mmCIF file of C-alpha atoms in Angstrom:
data_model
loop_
_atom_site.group_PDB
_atom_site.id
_atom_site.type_symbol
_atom_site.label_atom_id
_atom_site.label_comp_id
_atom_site.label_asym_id
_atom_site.label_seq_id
_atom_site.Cartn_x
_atom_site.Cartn_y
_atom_site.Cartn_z
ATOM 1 C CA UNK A 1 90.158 94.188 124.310
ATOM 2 C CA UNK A 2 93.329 93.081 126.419
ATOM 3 C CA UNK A 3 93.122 95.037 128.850
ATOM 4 C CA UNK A 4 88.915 94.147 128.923
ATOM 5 C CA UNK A 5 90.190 90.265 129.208
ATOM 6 C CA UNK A 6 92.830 91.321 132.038
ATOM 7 C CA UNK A 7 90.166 92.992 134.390
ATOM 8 C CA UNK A 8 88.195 89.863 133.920
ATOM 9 C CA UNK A 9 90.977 87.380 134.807
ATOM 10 C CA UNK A 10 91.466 90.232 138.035
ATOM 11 C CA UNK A 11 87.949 90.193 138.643
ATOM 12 C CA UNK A 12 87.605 86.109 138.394
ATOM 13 C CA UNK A 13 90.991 85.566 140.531
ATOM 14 C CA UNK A 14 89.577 87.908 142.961
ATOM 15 C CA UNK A 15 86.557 85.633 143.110
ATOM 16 C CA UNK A 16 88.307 82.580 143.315
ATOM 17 C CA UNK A 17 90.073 83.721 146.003
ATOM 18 C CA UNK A 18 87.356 85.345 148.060
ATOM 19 C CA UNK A 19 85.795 81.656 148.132
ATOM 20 C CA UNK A 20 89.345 79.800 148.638
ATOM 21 C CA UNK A 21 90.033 81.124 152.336
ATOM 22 C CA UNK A 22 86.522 80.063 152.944
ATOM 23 C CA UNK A 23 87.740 76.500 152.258
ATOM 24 C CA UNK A 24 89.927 74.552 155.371
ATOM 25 C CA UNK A 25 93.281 74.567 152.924
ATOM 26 C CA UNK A 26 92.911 77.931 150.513
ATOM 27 C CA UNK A 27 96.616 78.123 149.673
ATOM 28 C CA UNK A 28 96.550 75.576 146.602
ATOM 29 C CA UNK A 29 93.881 77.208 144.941
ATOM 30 C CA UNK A 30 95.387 80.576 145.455
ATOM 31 C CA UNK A 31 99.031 80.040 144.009
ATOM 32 C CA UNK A 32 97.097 77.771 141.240
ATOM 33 C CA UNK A 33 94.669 80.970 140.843
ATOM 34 C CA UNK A 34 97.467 83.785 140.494
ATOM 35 C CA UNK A 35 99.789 81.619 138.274
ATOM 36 C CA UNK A 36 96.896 81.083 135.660
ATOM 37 C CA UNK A 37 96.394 84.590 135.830
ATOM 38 C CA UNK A 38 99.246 85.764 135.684
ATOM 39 C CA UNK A 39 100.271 83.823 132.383
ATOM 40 C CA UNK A 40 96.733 84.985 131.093
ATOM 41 C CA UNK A 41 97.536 88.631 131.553
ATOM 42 C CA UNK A 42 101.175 87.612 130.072
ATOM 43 C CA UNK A 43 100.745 85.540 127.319
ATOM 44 C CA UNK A 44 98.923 88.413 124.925
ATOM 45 C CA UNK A 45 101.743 90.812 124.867
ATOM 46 C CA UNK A 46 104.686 87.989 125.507
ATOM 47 C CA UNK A 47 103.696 86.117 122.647
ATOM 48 C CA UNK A 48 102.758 88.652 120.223
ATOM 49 C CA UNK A 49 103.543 87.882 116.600
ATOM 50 C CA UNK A 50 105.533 84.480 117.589
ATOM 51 C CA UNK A 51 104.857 81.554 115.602
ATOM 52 C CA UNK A 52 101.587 79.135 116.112
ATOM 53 C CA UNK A 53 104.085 76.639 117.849
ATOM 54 C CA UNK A 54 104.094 78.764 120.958
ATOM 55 C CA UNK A 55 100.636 79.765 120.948
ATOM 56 C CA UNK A 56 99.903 75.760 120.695
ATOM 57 C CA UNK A 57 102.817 75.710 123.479
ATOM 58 C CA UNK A 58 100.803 78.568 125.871
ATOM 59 C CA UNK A 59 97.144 76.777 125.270
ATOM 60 C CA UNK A 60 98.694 73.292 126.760
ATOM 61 C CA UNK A 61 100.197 74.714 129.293
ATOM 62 C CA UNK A 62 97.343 77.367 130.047
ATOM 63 C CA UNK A 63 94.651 74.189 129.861
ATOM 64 C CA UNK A 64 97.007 72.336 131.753
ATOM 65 C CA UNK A 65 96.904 74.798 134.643
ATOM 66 C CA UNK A 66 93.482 75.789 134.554
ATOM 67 C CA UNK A 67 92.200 72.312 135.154
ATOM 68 C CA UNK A 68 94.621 71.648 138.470
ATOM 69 C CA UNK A 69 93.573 74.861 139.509
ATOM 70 C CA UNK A 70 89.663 74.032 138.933
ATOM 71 C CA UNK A 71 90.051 71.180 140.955
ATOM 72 C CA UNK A 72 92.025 72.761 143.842
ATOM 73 C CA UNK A 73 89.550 75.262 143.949
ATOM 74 C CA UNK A 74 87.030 72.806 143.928
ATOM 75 C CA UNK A 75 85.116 73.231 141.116
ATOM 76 C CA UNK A 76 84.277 76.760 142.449
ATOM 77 C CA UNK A 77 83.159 79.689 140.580
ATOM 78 C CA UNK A 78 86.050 81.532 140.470
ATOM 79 C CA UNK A 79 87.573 78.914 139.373
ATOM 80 C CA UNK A 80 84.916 78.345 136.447
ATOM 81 C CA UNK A 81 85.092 82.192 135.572
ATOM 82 C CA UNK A 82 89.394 81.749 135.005
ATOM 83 C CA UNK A 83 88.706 78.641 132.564
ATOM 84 C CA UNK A 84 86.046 80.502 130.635
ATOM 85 C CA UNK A 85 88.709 83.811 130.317
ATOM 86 C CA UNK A 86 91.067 81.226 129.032
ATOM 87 C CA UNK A 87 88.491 80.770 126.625
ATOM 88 C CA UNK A 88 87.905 84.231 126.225
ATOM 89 C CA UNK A 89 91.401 84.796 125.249
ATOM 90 C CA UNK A 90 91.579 81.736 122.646
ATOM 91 C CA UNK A 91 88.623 83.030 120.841
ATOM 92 C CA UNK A 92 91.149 86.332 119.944
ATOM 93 C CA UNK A 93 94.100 85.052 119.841
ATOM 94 C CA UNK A 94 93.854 82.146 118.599
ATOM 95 C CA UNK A 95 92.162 80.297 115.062
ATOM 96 C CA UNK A 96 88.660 79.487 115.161
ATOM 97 C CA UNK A 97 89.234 75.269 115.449
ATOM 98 C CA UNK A 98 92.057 75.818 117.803
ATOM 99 C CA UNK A 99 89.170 77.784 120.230
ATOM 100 C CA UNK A 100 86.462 75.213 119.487
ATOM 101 C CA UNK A 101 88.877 73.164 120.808
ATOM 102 C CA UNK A 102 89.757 74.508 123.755
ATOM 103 C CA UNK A 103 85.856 75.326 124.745
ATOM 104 C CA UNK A 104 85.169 71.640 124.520
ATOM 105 C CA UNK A 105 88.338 70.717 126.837
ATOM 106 C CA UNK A 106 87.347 73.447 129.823
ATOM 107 C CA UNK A 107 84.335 71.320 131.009
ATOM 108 C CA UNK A 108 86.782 68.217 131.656
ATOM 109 C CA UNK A 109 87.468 69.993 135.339
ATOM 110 C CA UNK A 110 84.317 68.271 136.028
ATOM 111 C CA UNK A 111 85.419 64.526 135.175
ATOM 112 C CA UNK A 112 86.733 63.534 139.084
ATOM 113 C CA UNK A 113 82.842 64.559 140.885
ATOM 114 C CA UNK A 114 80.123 62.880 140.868
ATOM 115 C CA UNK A 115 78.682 61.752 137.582
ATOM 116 C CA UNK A 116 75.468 62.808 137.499
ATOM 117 C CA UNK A 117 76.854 66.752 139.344
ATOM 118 C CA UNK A 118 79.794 66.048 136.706
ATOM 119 C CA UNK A 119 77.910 65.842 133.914
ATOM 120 C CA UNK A 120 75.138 68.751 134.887
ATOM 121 C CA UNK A 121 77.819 70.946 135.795
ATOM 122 C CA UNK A 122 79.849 70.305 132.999
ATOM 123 C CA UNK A 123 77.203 71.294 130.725
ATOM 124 C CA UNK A 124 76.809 74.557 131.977
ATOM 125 C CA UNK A 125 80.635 75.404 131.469
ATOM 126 C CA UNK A 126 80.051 73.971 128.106
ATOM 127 C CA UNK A 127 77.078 75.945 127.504
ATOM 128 C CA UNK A 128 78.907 79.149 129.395
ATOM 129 C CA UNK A 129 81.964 78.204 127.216
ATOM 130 C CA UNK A 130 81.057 78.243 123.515
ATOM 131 C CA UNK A 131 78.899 81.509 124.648
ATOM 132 C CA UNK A 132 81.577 83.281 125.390
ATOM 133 C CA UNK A 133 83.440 81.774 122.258
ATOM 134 C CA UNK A 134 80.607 83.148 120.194
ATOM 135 C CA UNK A 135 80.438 86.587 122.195
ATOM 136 C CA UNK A 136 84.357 87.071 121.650
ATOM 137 C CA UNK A 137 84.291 86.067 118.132
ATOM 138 C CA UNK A 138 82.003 88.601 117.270
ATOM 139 C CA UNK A 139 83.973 91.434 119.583
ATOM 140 C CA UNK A 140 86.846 90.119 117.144
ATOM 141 C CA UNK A 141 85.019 90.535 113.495
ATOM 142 C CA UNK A 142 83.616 93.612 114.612
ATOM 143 C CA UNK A 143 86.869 95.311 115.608
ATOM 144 C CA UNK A 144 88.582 93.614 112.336
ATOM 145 C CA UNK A 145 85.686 95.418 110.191
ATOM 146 C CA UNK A 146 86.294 98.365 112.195
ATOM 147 C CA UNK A 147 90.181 98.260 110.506
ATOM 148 C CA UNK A 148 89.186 97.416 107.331
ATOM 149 C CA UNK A 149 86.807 100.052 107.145
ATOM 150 C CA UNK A 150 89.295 102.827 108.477
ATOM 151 C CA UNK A 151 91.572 101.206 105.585
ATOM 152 C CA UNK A 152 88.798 101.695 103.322
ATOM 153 C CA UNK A 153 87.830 105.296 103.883
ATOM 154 C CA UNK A 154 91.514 106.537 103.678
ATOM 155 C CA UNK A 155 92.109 104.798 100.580
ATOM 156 C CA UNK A 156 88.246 106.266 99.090
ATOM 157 C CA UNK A 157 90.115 109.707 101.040
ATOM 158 C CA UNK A 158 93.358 109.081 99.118
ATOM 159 C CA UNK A 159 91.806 108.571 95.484
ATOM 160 C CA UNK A 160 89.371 111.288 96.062
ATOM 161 C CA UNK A 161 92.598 112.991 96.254
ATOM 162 C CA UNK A 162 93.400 111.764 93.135
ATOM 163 C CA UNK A 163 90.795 112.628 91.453
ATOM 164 C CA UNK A 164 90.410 116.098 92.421
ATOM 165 C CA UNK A 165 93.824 116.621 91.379
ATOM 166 C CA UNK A 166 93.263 114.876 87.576
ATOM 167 C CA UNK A 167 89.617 117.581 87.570
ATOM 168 C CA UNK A 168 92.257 120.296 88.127
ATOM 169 C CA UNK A 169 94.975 119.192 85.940
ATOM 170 C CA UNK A 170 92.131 119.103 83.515
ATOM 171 C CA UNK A 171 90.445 122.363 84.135
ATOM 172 C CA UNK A 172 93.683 124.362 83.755
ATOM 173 C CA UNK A 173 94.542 122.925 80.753
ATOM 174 C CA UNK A 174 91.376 122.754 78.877
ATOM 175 C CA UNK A 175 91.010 126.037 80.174
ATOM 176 C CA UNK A 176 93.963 127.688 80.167
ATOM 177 C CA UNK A 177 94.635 125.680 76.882
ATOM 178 C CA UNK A 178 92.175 127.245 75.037
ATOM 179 C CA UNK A 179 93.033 131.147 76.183
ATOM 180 C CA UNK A 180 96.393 130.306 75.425
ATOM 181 C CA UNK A 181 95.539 129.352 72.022
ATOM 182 C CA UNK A 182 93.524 132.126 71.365
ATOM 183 C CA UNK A 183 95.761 134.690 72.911
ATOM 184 C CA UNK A 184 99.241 133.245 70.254
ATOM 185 C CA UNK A 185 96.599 133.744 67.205
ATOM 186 C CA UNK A 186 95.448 137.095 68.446
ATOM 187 C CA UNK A 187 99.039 138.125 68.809
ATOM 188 C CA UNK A 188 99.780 136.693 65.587
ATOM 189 C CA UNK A 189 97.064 138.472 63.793
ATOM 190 C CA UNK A 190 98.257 141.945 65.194
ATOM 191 C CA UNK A 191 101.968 141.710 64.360
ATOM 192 C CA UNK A 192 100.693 140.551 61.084
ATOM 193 C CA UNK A 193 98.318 144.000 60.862
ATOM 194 C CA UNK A 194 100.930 146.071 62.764
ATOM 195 C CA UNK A 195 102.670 147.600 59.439
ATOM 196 C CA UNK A 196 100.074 148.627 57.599
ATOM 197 C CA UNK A 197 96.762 148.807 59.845
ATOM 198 C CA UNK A 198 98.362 149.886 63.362
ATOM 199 C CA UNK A 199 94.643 150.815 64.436
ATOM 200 C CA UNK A 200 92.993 147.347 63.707
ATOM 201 C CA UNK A 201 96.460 145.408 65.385
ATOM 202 C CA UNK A 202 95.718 147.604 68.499
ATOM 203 C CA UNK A 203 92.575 146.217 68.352
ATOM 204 C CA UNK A 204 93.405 142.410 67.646
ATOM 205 C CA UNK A 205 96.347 143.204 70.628
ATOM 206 C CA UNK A 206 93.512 144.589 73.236
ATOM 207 C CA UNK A 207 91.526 141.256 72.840
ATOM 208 C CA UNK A 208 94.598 139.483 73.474
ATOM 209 C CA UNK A 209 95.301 141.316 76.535
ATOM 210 C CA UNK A 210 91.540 140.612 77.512
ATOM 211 C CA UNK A 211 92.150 136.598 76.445
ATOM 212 C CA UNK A 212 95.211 136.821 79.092
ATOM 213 C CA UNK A 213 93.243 138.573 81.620
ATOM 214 C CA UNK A 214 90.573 135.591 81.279
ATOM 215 C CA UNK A 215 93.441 132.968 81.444
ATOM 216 C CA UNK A 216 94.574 134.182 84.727
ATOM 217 C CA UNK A 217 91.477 134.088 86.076
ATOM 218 C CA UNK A 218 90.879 130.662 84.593
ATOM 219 C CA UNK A 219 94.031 129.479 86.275
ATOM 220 C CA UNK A 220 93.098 131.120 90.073
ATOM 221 C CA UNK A 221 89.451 129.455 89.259
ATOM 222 C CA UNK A 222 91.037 126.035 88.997
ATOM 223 C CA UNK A 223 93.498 125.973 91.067
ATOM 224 C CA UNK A 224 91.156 127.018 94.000
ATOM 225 C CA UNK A 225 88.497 124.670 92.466
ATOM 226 C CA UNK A 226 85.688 127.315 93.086
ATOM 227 C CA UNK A 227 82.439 126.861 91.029
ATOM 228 C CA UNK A 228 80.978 130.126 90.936
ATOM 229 C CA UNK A 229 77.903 131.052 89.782
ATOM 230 C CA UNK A 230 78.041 130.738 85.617
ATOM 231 C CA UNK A 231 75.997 132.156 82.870
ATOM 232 C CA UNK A 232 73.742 129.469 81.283
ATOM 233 C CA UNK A 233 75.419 127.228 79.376
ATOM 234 C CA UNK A 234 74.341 128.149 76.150
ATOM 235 C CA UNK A 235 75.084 131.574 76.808
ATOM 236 C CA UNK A 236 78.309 130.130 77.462
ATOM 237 C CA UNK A 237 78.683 128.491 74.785
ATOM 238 C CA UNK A 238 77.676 131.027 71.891
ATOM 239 C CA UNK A 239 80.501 133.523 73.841
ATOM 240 C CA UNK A 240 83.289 130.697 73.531
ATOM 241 C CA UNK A 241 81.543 131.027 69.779
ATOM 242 C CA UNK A 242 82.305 134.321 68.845
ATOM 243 C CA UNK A 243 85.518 134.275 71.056
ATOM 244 C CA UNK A 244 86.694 131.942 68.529
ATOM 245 C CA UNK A 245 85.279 133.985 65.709
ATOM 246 C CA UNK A 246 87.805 136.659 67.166
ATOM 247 C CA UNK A 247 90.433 135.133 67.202
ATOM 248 C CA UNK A 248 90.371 134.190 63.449
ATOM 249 C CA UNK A 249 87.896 131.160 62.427
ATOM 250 C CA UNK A 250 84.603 131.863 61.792
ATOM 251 C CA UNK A 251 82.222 129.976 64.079
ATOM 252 C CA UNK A 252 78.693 129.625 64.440
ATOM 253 C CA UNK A 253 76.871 128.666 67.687
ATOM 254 C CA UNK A 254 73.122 126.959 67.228
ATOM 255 C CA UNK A 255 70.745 125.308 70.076
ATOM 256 C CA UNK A 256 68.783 122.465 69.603
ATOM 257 C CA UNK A 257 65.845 121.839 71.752
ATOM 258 C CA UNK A 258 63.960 123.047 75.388
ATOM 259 C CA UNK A 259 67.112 124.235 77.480
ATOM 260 C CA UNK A 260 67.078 123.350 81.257
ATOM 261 C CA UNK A 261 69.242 123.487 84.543
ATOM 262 C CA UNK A 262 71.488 120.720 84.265
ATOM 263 C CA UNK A 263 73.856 119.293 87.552
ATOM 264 C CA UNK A 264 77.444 121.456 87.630
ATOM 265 C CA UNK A 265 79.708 118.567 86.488
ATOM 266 C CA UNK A 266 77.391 117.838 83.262
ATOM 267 C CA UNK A 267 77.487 121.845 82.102
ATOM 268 C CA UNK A 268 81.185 122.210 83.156
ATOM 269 C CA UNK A 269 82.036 118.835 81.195
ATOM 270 C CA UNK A 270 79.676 119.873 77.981
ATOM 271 C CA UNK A 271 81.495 123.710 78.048
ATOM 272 C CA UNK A 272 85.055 121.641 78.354
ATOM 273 C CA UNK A 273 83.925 119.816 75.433
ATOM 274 C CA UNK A 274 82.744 122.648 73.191
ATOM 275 C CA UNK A 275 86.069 124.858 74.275
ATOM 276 C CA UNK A 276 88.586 121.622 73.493
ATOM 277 C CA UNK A 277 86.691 120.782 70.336
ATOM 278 C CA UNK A 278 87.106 124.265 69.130
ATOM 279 C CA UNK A 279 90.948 124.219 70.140
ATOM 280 C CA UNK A 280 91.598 121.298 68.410
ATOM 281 C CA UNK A 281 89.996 122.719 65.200
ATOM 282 C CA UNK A 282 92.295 125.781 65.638
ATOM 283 C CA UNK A 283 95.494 123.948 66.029
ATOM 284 C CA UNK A 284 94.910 121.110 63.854
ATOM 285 C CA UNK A 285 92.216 120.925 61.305
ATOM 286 C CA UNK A 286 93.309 124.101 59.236
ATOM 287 C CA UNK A 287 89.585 124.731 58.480
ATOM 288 C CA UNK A 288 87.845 127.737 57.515
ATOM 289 C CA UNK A 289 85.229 127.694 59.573
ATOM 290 C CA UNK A 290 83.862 126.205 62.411
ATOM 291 C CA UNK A 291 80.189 125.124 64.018
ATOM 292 C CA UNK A 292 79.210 124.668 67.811
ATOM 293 C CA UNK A 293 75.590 122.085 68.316
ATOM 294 C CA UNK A 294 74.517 122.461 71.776
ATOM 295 C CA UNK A 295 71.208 119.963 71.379
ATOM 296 C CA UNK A 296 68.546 119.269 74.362
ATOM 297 C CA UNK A 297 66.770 115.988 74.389
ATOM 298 C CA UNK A 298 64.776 114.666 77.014
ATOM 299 C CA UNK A 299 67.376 112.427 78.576
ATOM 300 C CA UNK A 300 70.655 113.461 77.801
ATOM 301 C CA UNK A 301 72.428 116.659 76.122
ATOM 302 C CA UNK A 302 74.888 116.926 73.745
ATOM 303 C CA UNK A 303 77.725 118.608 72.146
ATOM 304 C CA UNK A 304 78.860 118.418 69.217
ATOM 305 C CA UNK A 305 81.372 120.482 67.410
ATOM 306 C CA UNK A 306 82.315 120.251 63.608
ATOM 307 C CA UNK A 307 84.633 122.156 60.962
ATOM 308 C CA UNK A 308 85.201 122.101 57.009
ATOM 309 C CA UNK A 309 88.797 121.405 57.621
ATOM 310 C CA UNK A 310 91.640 118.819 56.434
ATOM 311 C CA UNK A 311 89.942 116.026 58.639
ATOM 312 C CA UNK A 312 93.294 114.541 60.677
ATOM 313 C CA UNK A 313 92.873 113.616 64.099
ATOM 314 C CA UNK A 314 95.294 115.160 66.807
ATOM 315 C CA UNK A 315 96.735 111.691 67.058
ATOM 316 C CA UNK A 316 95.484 107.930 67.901
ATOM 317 C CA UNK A 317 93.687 109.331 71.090
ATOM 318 C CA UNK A 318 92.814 112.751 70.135
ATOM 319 C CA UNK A 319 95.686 113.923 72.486
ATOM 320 C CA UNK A 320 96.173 114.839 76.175
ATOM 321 C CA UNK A 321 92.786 117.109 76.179
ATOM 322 C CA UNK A 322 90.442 114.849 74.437
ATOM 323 C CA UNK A 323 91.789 111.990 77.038
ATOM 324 C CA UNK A 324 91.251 114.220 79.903
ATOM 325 C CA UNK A 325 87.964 114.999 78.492
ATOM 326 C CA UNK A 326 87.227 111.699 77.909
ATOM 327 C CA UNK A 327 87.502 110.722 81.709
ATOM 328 C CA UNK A 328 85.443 113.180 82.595
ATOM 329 C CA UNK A 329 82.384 111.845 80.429
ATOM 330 C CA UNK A 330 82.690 108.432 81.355
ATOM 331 C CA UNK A 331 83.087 109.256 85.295
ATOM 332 C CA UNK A 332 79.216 110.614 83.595
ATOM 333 C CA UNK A 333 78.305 107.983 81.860
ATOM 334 C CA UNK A 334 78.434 109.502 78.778
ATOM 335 C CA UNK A 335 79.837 108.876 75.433
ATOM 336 C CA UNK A 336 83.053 110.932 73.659
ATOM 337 C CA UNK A 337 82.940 109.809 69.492
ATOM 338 C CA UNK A 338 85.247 111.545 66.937
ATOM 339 C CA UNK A 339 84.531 111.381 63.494
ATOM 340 C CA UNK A 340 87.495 112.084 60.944
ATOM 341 C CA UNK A 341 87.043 112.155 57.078
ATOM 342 C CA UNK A 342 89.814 113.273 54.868
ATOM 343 C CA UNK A 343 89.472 116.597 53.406
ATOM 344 C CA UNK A 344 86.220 117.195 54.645
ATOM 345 C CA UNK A 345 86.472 117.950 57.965
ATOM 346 C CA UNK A 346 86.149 116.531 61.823
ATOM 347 C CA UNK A 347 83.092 116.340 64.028
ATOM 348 C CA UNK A 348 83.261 115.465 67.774
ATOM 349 C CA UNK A 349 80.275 114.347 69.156
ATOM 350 C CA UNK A 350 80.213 114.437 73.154
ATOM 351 C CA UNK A 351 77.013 113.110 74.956
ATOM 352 C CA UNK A 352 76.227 113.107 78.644
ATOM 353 C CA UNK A 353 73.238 111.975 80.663
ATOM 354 C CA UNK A 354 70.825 114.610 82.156
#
């Protein structure tokens, strides 16, 4: 936009000047001319972030100049084009009021003609005046709404950052969570067989090994946030069922209702939620058995998982994975509820819209 306002201080000085050495004495409007010019061109880069005081400083002098240079030039238009740049200039620079006020001064160049050419000519430069005002005004919101809105879109860039980062912090560890989990009881349950059932520990070891082998691939699936094709998600489900079942607690899988195609982030976020339910059961509820609801109505689906266990939450806030998995069904719109009774067991209820 400065350089815009320079060409058109250029372009009006070159005017003025054309019709100055027209005139019988061209030399006062010409010096007049190039020193209001030249402190137009000047005064955005000379005065850039200096207090109002010299801004109110440049405007007096600038209005000061431009009106002995109108009247050398003789109320020419040249002349009228430099006084409606300054105005130009005030509209950007300057507050709103301070620019009103400088529009209504300009036409004043008129005041030593003729009244009645005075006061028609005066109204044009008024009329000319707050135009441009107006015009420049708008040049300026637009181009300040053109910052704000870079602004916005690389802070909406930066949190979507974010929040990639808190889906994958989440997916590895509700994912690689749960293998882990299921590997240290597999493990467990073949040292235990070891001494007096070798064949069954190799067993109990090889789905271990085949746990790990998932993990890893869990972990490269996260951390290069793919989203392969899955099975269905109840198929999912009733495998994270008898994976469970494998590892040592017995655990049922049942589907409630007509099963459709859901969006990605619902079925991940419902799987996330059967697979850290059934985690916390195996670290915490020291049940005996487990049970896995996946239920279909016609506006939203649910999870819920339950167990026969000593009913203790994992803490106030059901831990690290129920808070990540809570985030991810309200960034749904859904609902997380866990239910806790002492010595009956736990039930954790997720719902999501779909």
């Amino acid at each position: 936009m400065e350089r815009f306002l320079w060409m058109l201080a250029v372009g009006a000085y070159a005017v003025l000047v054309l019709e100055a050495v027209a005139a019988p004495n061209p030399w006062p409007a010409i010096a007049t001319g190039a020193a209001f010019t030249a402190l137009v061109i000047a005064g955005s880069w000379l005065l850039s972030g200096r207090p109002r005081g010299w801004w109110a400083g440049y405007v007096l002098v600038e209005i000061g100049l431009g009106l002995v240079m109108f009247g050398a030039a003789h109320a020419s238009w040249g002349g009228t084009l430099l006084l409606i740049v300054l105005v130009v200039q005030a509209a950007q620079l300057l507050p709103l009021r301070v620019a009103v006020v400088v529009a209504l001064v300009v036409p004043f160049g008129h005041a030593g003609m003729d009244l009645g050419k005075g006061l028609r000519e005066g109204a044009g430069m008024l009329v000319a005046a707050l135009m441009a005002l107006v015009v420049a005004r708008l040049l300026r919101r637009e181009r300040q709404t053109r910052l704000e809105l870079v602004l916005a879109n690389e802070q909406l860039a930066e949190l979507a950052t974010t929040q990639e980062r808190n889906r994958v912090a989440r997916d590895i560890h509700d994912g690689l969570g749960h293998y882990l989990t299921t590997v240290q009881m597999q493990i467990r349950a073949g040292r235990a067989l070891l001494g007096r059932d070798p064949q069954r520990a190799d067993a109990v070891l090889a789905q271990a090994e085949d746990q790990a082998k998932e993990a890893l691939s869990e972990v490269r699936r996260s951390v290069s946030a793919l989203r392969a094709p899955r099975l269905p998600l109840q198929d999912r489900v009733e495998r994270l069922a008898r994976e469970t079942s494998q590892s040592g607690l017995p655990t049922t899988s049942e589907a409630r209702g007509a099963s459709r195609a859901l969006p990605p982030e619902v079925e991940e976020t419902l799987y996330r939620a059967a697979q850290e339910g059934l985690t916390n059961v195996r670290r915490h509820a020291q049940a005996s058995q487990a049970h896995v609801l996946l239920e279909y109505d016609p506006a939203e689906v649910r999870v819920v998982v339950g167990d026969d266990g000593c009913g203790d939450a994992p803490g106030p806030s059901g831990g690290f994975g129920l808070t990540g998995l809570r985030e991810r069904v309200t960034g749904l719109g859904g609902t997380v509820v866990l239910d806790s009774v002492p010595g009956q067991g736990s039930t954790l209820t997720v719902t999501a819209p779909a």
